[in-house]
PDB file of C-alpha atoms in Angstrom:
ATOM      1  CA  GLY A  19       0.015  -0.023  -0.014  1.00  0.00           C
ATOM      2  CA  ILE A  20       0.845   3.688   0.109  1.00  0.00           C
ATOM      3  CA  TYR A  21       2.132   5.445   3.199  1.00  0.00           C
ATOM      4  CA  ARG A  22       4.022   8.607   4.063  1.00  0.00           C
ATOM      5  CA  VAL A  23       7.662   9.095   4.983  1.00  0.00           C
ATOM      6  CA  ARG A  24       8.594  12.668   6.000  1.00  0.00           C
ATOM      7  CA  GLY A  25       5.340  13.892   4.413  1.00  0.00           C
ATOM      8  CA  ARG A  26       6.096  12.280   1.058  1.00  0.00           C
ATOM      9  CA  PRO A  27       4.040   9.366  -0.344  1.00  0.00           C
ATOM     10  CA  ARG A  28       5.932   6.059  -0.447  1.00  0.00           C
ATOM     11  CA  SER A  29       4.730   2.626  -1.628  1.00  0.00           C
ATOM     12  CA  ASP A  30       5.198  -1.102  -1.169  1.00  0.00           C
ATOM     13  CA  PHE A  31       4.789  -1.507  -4.995  1.00  0.00           C
ATOM     14  CA  ARG A  32       8.563  -1.516  -5.480  1.00  0.00           C
ATOM     15  CA  ILE A  33      10.826  -2.882  -8.159  1.00  0.00           C
ATOM     16  CA  ARG A  34      14.579  -3.115  -8.508  1.00  0.00           C
ATOM     17  CA  VAL A  35      16.262  -1.964 -11.678  1.00  0.00           C
ATOM     18  CA  GLY A  36      19.630  -3.204 -12.867  1.00  0.00           C
ATOM     19  CA  GLY A  37      21.824  -2.527 -15.838  1.00  0.00           C
ATOM     20  CA  LEU A  38      22.006   1.236 -15.248  1.00  0.00           C
ATOM     21  CA  VAL A  39      25.152   3.152 -16.167  1.00  0.00           C
ATOM     22  CA  PRO A  40      26.675   4.893 -13.109  1.00  0.00           C
ATOM     23  CA  SER A  41      25.851   8.366 -14.480  1.00  0.00           C
ATOM     24  CA  VAL A  42      22.121   7.860 -14.843  1.00  0.00           C
ATOM     25  CA  SER A  43      20.107  10.171 -12.633  1.00  0.00           C
ATOM     26  CA  TRP A  44      17.057   9.388 -10.604  1.00  0.00           C
ATOM     27  CA  GLN A  45      15.064  11.789 -12.801  1.00  0.00           C
ATOM     28  CA  GLU A  46      16.041   9.878 -15.940  1.00  0.00           C
ATOM     29  CA  LEU A  47      15.070   6.603 -14.358  1.00  0.00           C
ATOM     30  CA  LYS A  48      11.690   8.097 -13.275  1.00  0.00           C
ATOM     31  CA  ASP A  49      11.053   9.484 -16.714  1.00  0.00           C
ATOM     32  CA  HIS A  50      11.699   6.054 -18.205  1.00  0.00           C
ATOM     33  CA  MET A  51       9.612   4.128 -15.721  1.00  0.00           C
ATOM     34  CA  LYS A  52       6.594   6.403 -15.641  1.00  0.00           C
ATOM     35  CA  GLN A  53       5.355   5.101 -18.923  1.00  0.00           C
ATOM     36  CA  CYS A  54       3.911   2.198 -16.875  1.00  0.00           C
ATOM     37  CA  GLY A  55       2.171   4.221 -14.177  1.00  0.00           C
ATOM     38  CA  GLU A  56       2.487   6.919 -11.508  1.00  0.00           C
ATOM     39  CA  VAL A  57       5.968   6.785  -9.988  1.00  0.00           C
ATOM     40  CA  LEU A  58       6.143   7.943  -6.383  1.00  0.00           C
ATOM     41  CA  HIS A  59       9.861   7.571  -5.751  1.00  0.00           C
ATOM     42  CA  THR A  60      13.048   6.548  -7.583  1.00  0.00           C
ATOM     43  CA  ASP A  61      16.542   6.110  -6.341  1.00  0.00           C
ATOM     44  CA  VAL A  62      19.862   5.153  -8.021  1.00  0.00           C
ATOM     45  CA  ASP A  63      22.992   3.936  -6.293  1.00  0.00           C
ATOM     46  CA  GLY A  64      25.659   4.913  -8.861  1.00  0.00           C
ATOM     47  CA  ARG A  65      26.758   1.284  -9.178  1.00  0.00           C
ATOM     48  CA  GLY A  66      24.233   0.117 -11.761  1.00  0.00           C
ATOM     49  CA  TYR A  67      21.094  -0.333  -9.679  1.00  0.00           C
ATOM     50  CA  GLY A  68      18.051   1.640  -8.754  1.00  0.00           C
ATOM     51  CA  SER A  69      14.647   1.251  -7.188  1.00  0.00           C
ATOM     52  CA  VAL A  70      11.276   2.517  -8.374  1.00  0.00           C
ATOM     53  CA  GLU A  71       8.052   2.747  -6.272  1.00  0.00           C
ATOM     54  CA  TYR A  72       4.727   2.903  -8.108  1.00  0.00           C
ATOM     55  CA  ALA A  73       1.442   4.220  -6.764  1.00  0.00           C
ATOM     56  CA  SER A  74      -0.306   1.019  -7.736  1.00  0.00           C
ATOM     57  CA  ARG A  75       0.170  -2.730  -8.238  1.00  0.00           C
ATOM     58  CA  GLN A  76      -0.804  -2.243 -11.868  1.00  0.00           C
ATOM     59  CA  GLY A  77       2.122   0.105 -12.473  1.00  0.00           C
ATOM     60  CA  THR A  78       4.459  -2.443 -10.937  1.00  0.00           C
ATOM     61  CA  GLU A  79       3.084  -5.306 -12.989  1.00  0.00           C
ATOM     62  CA  SER A  80       3.188  -3.271 -16.162  1.00  0.00           C
ATOM     63  CA  ALA A  81       6.834  -2.345 -15.587  1.00  0.00           C
ATOM     64  CA  LEU A  82       7.741  -6.033 -14.886  1.00  0.00           C
ATOM     65  CA  ASN A  83       5.941  -7.113 -18.097  1.00  0.00           C
ATOM     66  CA  THR A  84       6.989  -4.340 -20.478  1.00  0.00           C
ATOM     67  CA  LEU A  85      10.202  -2.594 -19.291  1.00  0.00           C
ATOM     68  CA  ASN A  86      12.490  -5.517 -18.635  1.00  0.00           C
ATOM     69  CA  ASN A  87      15.314  -5.379 -21.170  1.00  0.00           C
ATOM     70  CA  SER A  88      14.086  -1.942 -22.351  1.00  0.00           C
ATOM     71  CA  VAL A  89      16.364   0.811 -23.497  1.00  0.00           C
ATOM     72  CA  LEU A  90      16.704   3.814 -21.183  1.00  0.00           C
ATOM     73  CA  ARG A  91      18.012   6.825 -23.113  1.00  0.00           C
ATOM     74  CA  MET A  92      19.789   9.510 -21.163  1.00  0.00           C
ATOM     75  CA  GLN A  93      20.192  13.236 -21.819  1.00  0.00           C
ATOM     76  CA  GLN A  94      23.862  12.876 -22.750  1.00  0.00           C
ATOM     77  CA  GLY A  95      22.911  10.677 -25.679  1.00  0.00           C
ATOM     78  CA  ARG A  96      23.951   7.503 -23.910  1.00  0.00           C
ATOM     79  CA  ALA A  97      21.626   4.567 -23.429  1.00  0.00           C
ATOM     80  CA  CYS A  98      21.543   1.412 -21.345  1.00  0.00           C
ATOM     81  CA  VAL A  99      19.383  -1.768 -21.295  1.00  0.00           C
ATOM     82  CA  VAL A 100      17.650  -2.094 -17.899  1.00  0.00           C
ATOM     83  CA  GLN A 101      16.594  -5.279 -16.116  1.00  0.00           C
ATOM     84  CA  VAL A 102      13.449  -5.035 -13.943  1.00  0.00           C
ATOM     85  CA  VAL A 103      12.634  -7.377 -11.029  1.00  0.00           C
ATOM     86  CA  LEU A 104      10.109  -7.176  -8.195  1.00  0.00           C
ATOM     87  CA  GLN A 105      11.872  -5.992  -5.032  1.00  0.00           C
ATOM     88  CA  ALA A 106      10.354  -8.769  -3.016  1.00  0.00           C
ATOM     89  CA  ILE A 107      12.158 -11.312  -5.197  1.00  0.00           C
ATOM     90  CA  VAL A 108      15.470  -9.492  -4.605  1.00  0.00           C
ATOM     91  CA  ASP A 109      14.804  -9.496  -0.801  1.00  0.00           C
ATOM     92  CA  GLU A 110      14.022 -13.240  -0.843  1.00  0.00           C
ATOM     93  CA  GLN A 111      17.187 -14.006  -2.767  1.00  0.00           C
ATOM     94  CA  MET A 112      19.253 -12.013  -0.243  1.00  0.00           C
ATOM     95  CA  ARG A 113      17.634 -13.912   2.654  1.00  0.00           C
ATOM     96  CA  LYS A 114      18.434 -17.281   0.966  1.00  0.00           C
ATOM     97  CA  GLN A 115      22.016 -16.230   0.410  1.00  0.00           C
ATOM     98  CA  GLN A 116      22.396 -15.190   4.016  1.00  0.00           C
ATOM     99  CA  HIS A 117      21.011 -18.462   5.302  1.00  0.00           C
ATOM    100  CA  ALA A 118      22.992 -20.550   2.816  1.00  0.00           C
ATOM    101  CA  ALA A 119      26.367 -19.059   3.757  1.00  0.00           C
ATOM    102  CA  PRO A 120      27.424 -20.152   7.244  1.00  0.00           C
ATOM    103  CA  HIS A 121      28.508 -17.409   9.550  1.00  0.00           C
ATOM    104  CA  PRO A 122      32.311 -17.245   9.945  1.00  0.00           C
ATOM    105  CA  MET A 123      31.977 -18.284  13.622  1.00  0.00           C
ATOM    106  CA  GLN A 124      29.961 -21.396  12.627  1.00  0.00           C
ATOM    107  CA  GLN A 125      32.706 -22.359  10.088  1.00  0.00           C
ATOM    108  CA  GLN A 126      35.391 -22.097  12.804  1.00  0.00           C
ATOM    109  CA  GLN A 127      33.318 -24.289  15.128  1.00  0.00           C
ATOM    110  CA  GLN A 128      32.715 -26.906  12.475  1.00  0.00           C
ATOM    111  CA  GLN A 129      36.425 -27.138  11.658  1.00  0.00           C
ATOM    112  CA  GLN A 130      37.338 -27.723  15.341  1.00  0.00           C
TER     113      GLN A 130
END
């Protein structure tokens, strides 16, 4: 659903975007992603990833279905092909990786 953080609307309808060039701005990402619905928030990390929050589930589903492997064109004339995945899937993969890799202390105990 939609909620407020510091007076600004935020959403649980979140996707993760990969394949970004480091110079892409959050505004350029937002402009690209808004073709699928109202975008409440975008963020880029400068390392090739970003996140997008839509106002509705329909916007999220539309982005997943239509913008994966799409070309994002930037103001400087550069372009990149973006990969779109549901943020919940990324979170689940991170949890699995954390549970699959034994903690360093557990590794030491197993070796003794």
